[in-house]
DNA sequence: CGCGGCCTTGAGCAACATCAACAATAGTGG
DNA sequence: CCACTATTGTTGATGTTGCTCAAGGCCGCG
């Protein structure tokens, strides 16, 4: 957390994105035991589940990106969360009723399906499971609070920077060691807008600004962080918060 | 759930706010077993816990209103959730690290304290507990997603209406039978602004508008719903969502 | 190589913020 | 019970951010 006085870096850089070697497989992310019947693939652009569906299963995301979103009657949309491998998705049984949000596969996706009916018996074999579920949900909540703060109180520029920083950091936590400064971020500018409460047009302008200032480049889903320190500064995030994103 | 075809009402009125007789005590809301050592009172205006505090306990809110909030370095604040009796507050152990949000008592408050150290043993006696915790967290998440949608995609007018409708509905679910259309809502206009991502000045203007249109009156913490149907309409909420607020 | 989806840019405008002064309220101590 | 004070609410004038509308360019894919 301390030292690591890298050249132009504030020090946060080294601490936040350690270059440790790590598993390239998805092995570490199966929080729920996987059952053979359970694996399912969903192709990019399709819904894992939709608003109003009566969820009778929860999903453990094994591979790919998923966006959780809500929708108003008139079509306005809000992305409320991005899920990366390891996430647990879906509606708990008896939080009865329909899902109030949908789940869109941003890339081709693999999930392992745990039917709600199986949840109770599963918990008997593995009594730690509900508590892990609770922790996962607590983390989702925490992230949602963060987004709320961003959308409610930050400027457009700050919001976009914040989102990019968050996604980059969370992604990088999964595949450390890869070329650090570049990644595939499977989002359109419209989706960034839906996540930040902005128009795609305005997102575009903000991104132009960040590109001209040589902080970040984002073009057709290719993200490149040019100046991590300034990005953190623009996003207005304290390092502690960033580390919280990394927890599971 | 059906009938109750009240005069000018669309019918939603009766469905949403059933006038059933109900427990006036808080008996029903102790989701966690209560331990004698645990009860604690906090007076209005004080923090239950603060941003950055290392939560070593979780709280079951027995009585009073609590606001969960975050804060940016420069003082901008965002209220991310309102907790009513029955809520479970605090940070789970090993979602280690500090709380990223604080908890402000809006009224005098009674909580029962469950030290994290006790959580594991408690779960052995009562194996249902972690699952109940998970459900509570899932509900918080759901609410947070709702707020995100509101702040991200609704106009100021819609946001304020939405918040009032939510709080009124949740409150009324606890004390049904009381004078339906009036309640004490322990918020300042500034706090409403902090929850909706608006300025207190603008909140004031919106409230003025709603008052002139005889939809809602809110003055020094006294809330009066004049036209529930139009409030629902302005808030742009489907009844299903409202019912979701009522679940625990 | 042509088509559809995505990005880019400009001009004008609406919603909300900011700043500032003042009024109403409720809580306080005499 | 009253006077005083701090807090909260109200209103107007003005400024800025981000939205809307619209046209055109770029990219990737079939």
mmCIF file with all atom_site columns, C-alpha atoms in Angstrom, chain B residues 126-228:
data_model
loop_
_atom_site.group_PDB
_atom_site.id
_atom_site.type_symbol
_atom_site.label_atom_id
_atom_site.label_alt_id
_atom_site.label_comp_id
_atom_site.label_asym_id
_atom_site.label_entity_id
_atom_site.label_seq_id
_atom_site.pdbx_PDB_ins_code
_atom_site.Cartn_x
_atom_site.Cartn_y
_atom_site.Cartn_z
_atom_site.occupancy
_atom_site.B_iso_or_equiv
_atom_site.pdbx_formal_charge
_atom_site.auth_seq_id
_atom_site.auth_comp_id
_atom_site.auth_asym_id
_atom_site.auth_atom_id
_atom_site.pdbx_PDB_model_num
ATOM 1   C CA . UNK B 1 126 ? -29.999 -20.358 13.248  1.00 0.00 ? 126 UNK B CA 1
ATOM 2   C CA . UNK B 1 127 ? -28.918 -21.668 9.862   1.00 0.00 ? 127 UNK B CA 1
ATOM 3   C CA . UNK B 1 128 ? -31.546 -19.579 8.108   1.00 0.00 ? 128 UNK B CA 1
ATOM 4   C CA . UNK B 1 129 ? -29.794 -16.397 9.062   1.00 0.00 ? 129 UNK B CA 1
ATOM 5   C CA . UNK B 1 130 ? -27.267 -15.979 6.263   1.00 0.00 ? 130 UNK B CA 1
ATOM 6   C CA . UNK B 1 131 ? -29.958 -16.594 3.704   1.00 0.00 ? 131 UNK B CA 1
ATOM 7   C CA . UNK B 1 132 ? -32.139 -13.966 5.291   1.00 0.00 ? 132 UNK B CA 1
ATOM 8   C CA . UNK B 1 133 ? -29.193 -11.638 5.247   1.00 0.00 ? 133 UNK B CA 1
ATOM 9   C CA . UNK B 1 134 ? -28.742 -12.392 1.568   1.00 0.00 ? 134 UNK B CA 1
ATOM 10  C CA . UNK B 1 135 ? -32.365 -11.615 0.872   1.00 0.00 ? 135 UNK B CA 1
ATOM 11  C CA . UNK B 1 136 ? -32.140 -8.346  2.727   1.00 0.00 ? 136 UNK B CA 1
ATOM 12  C CA . UNK B 1 137 ? -29.082 -7.416  0.723   1.00 0.00 ? 137 UNK B CA 1
ATOM 13  C CA . UNK B 1 138 ? -30.749 -8.438  -2.519  1.00 0.00 ? 138 UNK B CA 1
ATOM 14  C CA . UNK B 1 139 ? -33.567 -6.091  -1.670  1.00 0.00 ? 139 UNK B CA 1
ATOM 15  C CA . UNK B 1 140 ? -31.173 -3.251  -0.885  1.00 0.00 ? 140 UNK B CA 1
ATOM 16  C CA . UNK B 1 141 ? -29.507 -3.862  -4.197  1.00 0.00 ? 141 UNK B CA 1
ATOM 17  C CA . UNK B 1 142 ? -32.803 -3.792  -5.969  1.00 0.00 ? 142 UNK B CA 1
ATOM 18  C CA . UNK B 1 143 ? -33.683 -0.502  -4.335  1.00 0.00 ? 143 UNK B CA 1
ATOM 19  C CA . UNK B 1 144 ? -30.300 0.911   -5.232  1.00 0.00 ? 144 UNK B CA 1
ATOM 20  C CA . UNK B 1 145 ? -30.856 -0.087  -8.861  1.00 0.00 ? 145 UNK B CA 1
ATOM 21  C CA . UNK B 1 146 ? -34.141 1.729   -8.731  1.00 0.00 ? 146 UNK B CA 1
ATOM 22  C CA . UNK B 1 147 ? -32.522 4.868   -7.430  1.00 0.00 ? 147 UNK B CA 1
ATOM 23  C CA . UNK B 1 148 ? -29.862 4.615   -10.094 1.00 0.00 ? 148 UNK B CA 1
ATOM 24  C CA . UNK B 1 149 ? -32.493 4.520   -12.773 1.00 0.00 ? 149 UNK B CA 1
ATOM 25  C CA . UNK B 1 150 ? -34.249 7.442   -11.222 1.00 0.00 ? 150 UNK B CA 1
ATOM 26  C CA . UNK B 1 151 ? -31.189 9.641   -10.941 1.00 0.00 ? 151 UNK B CA 1
ATOM 27  C CA . UNK B 1 152 ? -29.728 8.562   -14.242 1.00 0.00 ? 152 UNK B CA 1
ATOM 28  C CA . UNK B 1 153 ? -32.759 8.798   -16.432 1.00 0.00 ? 153 UNK B CA 1
ATOM 29  C CA . UNK B 1 154 ? -35.557 10.800  -14.861 1.00 0.00 ? 154 UNK B CA 1
ATOM 30  C CA . UNK B 1 155 ? -36.234 14.527  -14.755 1.00 0.00 ? 155 UNK B CA 1
ATOM 31  C CA . UNK B 1 156 ? -36.032 16.418  -11.487 1.00 0.00 ? 156 UNK B CA 1
ATOM 32  C CA . UNK B 1 157 ? -39.784 16.367  -11.152 1.00 0.00 ? 157 UNK B CA 1
ATOM 33  C CA . UNK B 1 158 ? -39.992 12.643  -11.702 1.00 0.00 ? 158 UNK B CA 1
ATOM 34  C CA . UNK B 1 159 ? -37.164 11.984  -9.297  1.00 0.00 ? 159 UNK B CA 1
ATOM 35  C CA . UNK B 1 160 ? -38.680 13.899  -6.451  1.00 0.00 ? 160 UNK B CA 1
ATOM 36  C CA . UNK B 1 161 ? -42.076 12.342  -7.014  1.00 0.00 ? 161 UNK B CA 1
ATOM 37  C CA . UNK B 1 162 ? -40.490 8.942   -7.196  1.00 0.00 ? 162 UNK B CA 1
ATOM 38  C CA . UNK B 1 163 ? -38.643 9.386   -3.922  1.00 0.00 ? 163 UNK B CA 1
ATOM 39  C CA . UNK B 1 164 ? -41.676 10.663  -2.092  1.00 0.00 ? 164 UNK B CA 1
ATOM 40  C CA . UNK B 1 165 ? -43.769 7.839   -3.425  1.00 0.00 ? 165 UNK B CA 1
ATOM 41  C CA . UNK B 1 166 ? -41.199 5.278   -2.420  1.00 0.00 ? 166 UNK B CA 1
ATOM 42  C CA . UNK B 1 167 ? -40.747 6.561   1.090   1.00 0.00 ? 167 UNK B CA 1
ATOM 43  C CA . UNK B 1 168 ? -44.422 7.049   1.639   1.00 0.00 ? 168 UNK B CA 1
ATOM 44  C CA . UNK B 1 169 ? -45.182 3.563   0.435   1.00 0.00 ? 169 UNK B CA 1
ATOM 45  C CA . UNK B 1 170 ? -42.491 1.885   2.473   1.00 0.00 ? 170 UNK B CA 1
ATOM 46  C CA . UNK B 1 171 ? -43.443 3.850   5.556   1.00 0.00 ? 171 UNK B CA 1
ATOM 47  C CA . UNK B 1 172 ? -47.078 3.101   5.168   1.00 0.00 ? 172 UNK B CA 1
ATOM 48  C CA . UNK B 1 173 ? -46.356 -0.599  4.827   1.00 0.00 ? 173 UNK B CA 1
ATOM 49  C CA . UNK B 1 174 ? -45.129 -0.473  8.392   1.00 0.00 ? 174 UNK B CA 1
ATOM 50  C CA . UNK B 1 175 ? -47.956 1.441   9.938   1.00 0.00 ? 175 UNK B CA 1
ATOM 51  C CA . UNK B 1 176 ? -50.950 0.717   7.844   1.00 0.00 ? 176 UNK B CA 1
ATOM 52  C CA . UNK B 1 177 ? -54.236 1.944   9.188   1.00 0.00 ? 177 UNK B CA 1
ATOM 53  C CA . UNK B 1 178 ? -52.858 5.272   10.281  1.00 0.00 ? 178 UNK B CA 1
ATOM 54  C CA . UNK B 1 179 ? -54.133 8.411   8.668   1.00 0.00 ? 179 UNK B CA 1
ATOM 55  C CA . UNK B 1 180 ? -53.189 7.505   5.211   1.00 0.00 ? 180 UNK B CA 1
ATOM 56  C CA . UNK B 1 181 ? -52.496 10.738  3.508   1.00 0.00 ? 181 UNK B CA 1
ATOM 57  C CA . UNK B 1 182 ? -50.276 12.447  6.028   1.00 0.00 ? 182 UNK B CA 1
ATOM 58  C CA . UNK B 1 183 ? -46.991 11.487  7.582   1.00 0.00 ? 183 UNK B CA 1
ATOM 59  C CA . UNK B 1 184 ? -43.862 12.812  9.153   1.00 0.00 ? 184 UNK B CA 1
ATOM 60  C CA . UNK B 1 185 ? -41.035 12.517  6.678   1.00 0.00 ? 185 UNK B CA 1
ATOM 61  C CA . UNK B 1 186 ? -37.885 13.379  8.604   1.00 0.00 ? 186 UNK B CA 1
ATOM 62  C CA . UNK B 1 187 ? -35.993 15.010  5.745   1.00 0.00 ? 187 UNK B CA 1
ATOM 63  C CA . UNK B 1 188 ? -34.880 18.475  4.819   1.00 0.00 ? 188 UNK B CA 1
ATOM 64  C CA . UNK B 1 189 ? -35.125 19.632  1.251   1.00 0.00 ? 189 UNK B CA 1
ATOM 65  C CA . UNK B 1 190 ? -31.376 19.526  1.124   1.00 0.00 ? 190 UNK B CA 1
ATOM 66  C CA . UNK B 1 191 ? -31.434 15.847  2.032   1.00 0.00 ? 191 UNK B CA 1
ATOM 67  C CA . UNK B 1 192 ? -34.019 15.205  -0.632  1.00 0.00 ? 192 UNK B CA 1
ATOM 68  C CA . UNK B 1 193 ? -31.592 16.901  -2.980  1.00 0.00 ? 193 UNK B CA 1
ATOM 69  C CA . UNK B 1 194 ? -28.751 14.719  -1.772  1.00 0.00 ? 194 UNK B CA 1
ATOM 70  C CA . UNK B 1 195 ? -30.852 11.659  -2.462  1.00 0.00 ? 195 UNK B CA 1
ATOM 71  C CA . UNK B 1 196 ? -32.035 12.737  -5.901  1.00 0.00 ? 196 UNK B CA 1
ATOM 72  C CA . UNK B 1 197 ? -28.862 14.335  -7.161  1.00 0.00 ? 197 UNK B CA 1
ATOM 73  C CA . UNK B 1 198 ? -30.363 17.819  -7.160  1.00 0.00 ? 198 UNK B CA 1
ATOM 74  C CA . UNK B 1 199 ? -29.793 21.127  -5.443  1.00 0.00 ? 199 UNK B CA 1
ATOM 75  C CA . UNK B 1 200 ? -31.932 21.993  -2.469  1.00 0.00 ? 200 UNK B CA 1
ATOM 76  C CA . UNK B 1 201 ? -32.980 25.094  -4.361  1.00 0.00 ? 201 UNK B CA 1
ATOM 77  C CA . UNK B 1 202 ? -34.197 23.081  -7.274  1.00 0.00 ? 202 UNK B CA 1
ATOM 78  C CA . UNK B 1 203 ? -35.914 20.583  -5.009  1.00 0.00 ? 203 UNK B CA 1
ATOM 79  C CA . UNK B 1 204 ? -37.759 23.513  -3.544  1.00 0.00 ? 204 UNK B CA 1
ATOM 80  C CA . UNK B 1 205 ? -38.951 24.666  -6.932  1.00 0.00 ? 205 UNK B CA 1
ATOM 81  C CA . UNK B 1 206 ? -40.103 21.191  -7.839  1.00 0.00 ? 206 UNK B CA 1
ATOM 82  C CA . UNK B 1 207 ? -41.973 20.857  -4.564  1.00 0.00 ? 207 UNK B CA 1
ATOM 83  C CA . UNK B 1 208 ? -43.587 24.234  -5.134  1.00 0.00 ? 208 UNK B CA 1
ATOM 84  C CA . UNK B 1 209 ? -44.809 22.985  -8.457  1.00 0.00 ? 209 UNK B CA 1
ATOM 85  C CA . UNK B 1 210 ? -46.243 19.827  -7.001  1.00 0.00 ? 210 UNK B CA 1
ATOM 86  C CA . UNK B 1 211 ? -47.936 21.828  -4.298  1.00 0.00 ? 211 UNK B CA 1
ATOM 87  C CA . UNK B 1 212 ? -49.480 24.266  -6.772  1.00 0.00 ? 212 UNK B CA 1
ATOM 88  C CA . UNK B 1 213 ? -50.819 21.344  -8.723  1.00 0.00 ? 213 UNK B CA 1
ATOM 89  C CA . UNK B 1 214 ? -52.279 19.929  -5.567  1.00 0.00 ? 214 UNK B CA 1
ATOM 90  C CA . UNK B 1 215 ? -50.433 16.647  -5.835  1.00 0.00 ? 215 UNK B CA 1
ATOM 91  C CA . UNK B 1 216 ? -48.226 16.720  -2.763  1.00 0.00 ? 216 UNK B CA 1
ATOM 92  C CA . UNK B 1 217 ? -47.495 19.081  0.085   1.00 0.00 ? 217 UNK B CA 1
ATOM 93  C CA . UNK B 1 218 ? -44.218 18.905  1.938   1.00 0.00 ? 218 UNK B CA 1
ATOM 94  C CA . UNK B 1 219 ? -43.405 21.530  4.484   1.00 0.00 ? 219 UNK B CA 1
ATOM 95  C CA . UNK B 1 220 ? -41.007 21.260  7.375   1.00 0.00 ? 220 UNK B CA 1
ATOM 96  C CA . UNK B 1 221 ? -41.060 17.502  7.420   1.00 0.00 ? 221 UNK B CA 1
ATOM 97  C CA . UNK B 1 222 ? -44.780 17.179  7.194   1.00 0.00 ? 222 UNK B CA 1
ATOM 98  C CA . UNK B 1 223 ? -45.751 15.272  4.078   1.00 0.00 ? 223 UNK B CA 1
ATOM 99  C CA . UNK B 1 224 ? -49.264 15.182  2.748   1.00 0.00 ? 224 UNK B CA 1
ATOM 100 C CA . UNK B 1 225 ? -50.279 13.265  -0.327  1.00 0.00 ? 225 UNK B CA 1
ATOM 101 C CA . UNK B 1 226 ? -53.120 15.119  -1.963  1.00 0.00 ? 226 UNK B CA 1
ATOM 102 C CA . UNK B 1 227 ? -53.495 13.099  -5.135  1.00 0.00 ? 227 UNK B CA 1
ATOM 103 C CA . UNK B 1 228 ? -51.958 9.639   -4.983  1.00 0.00 ? 228 UNK B CA 1
#
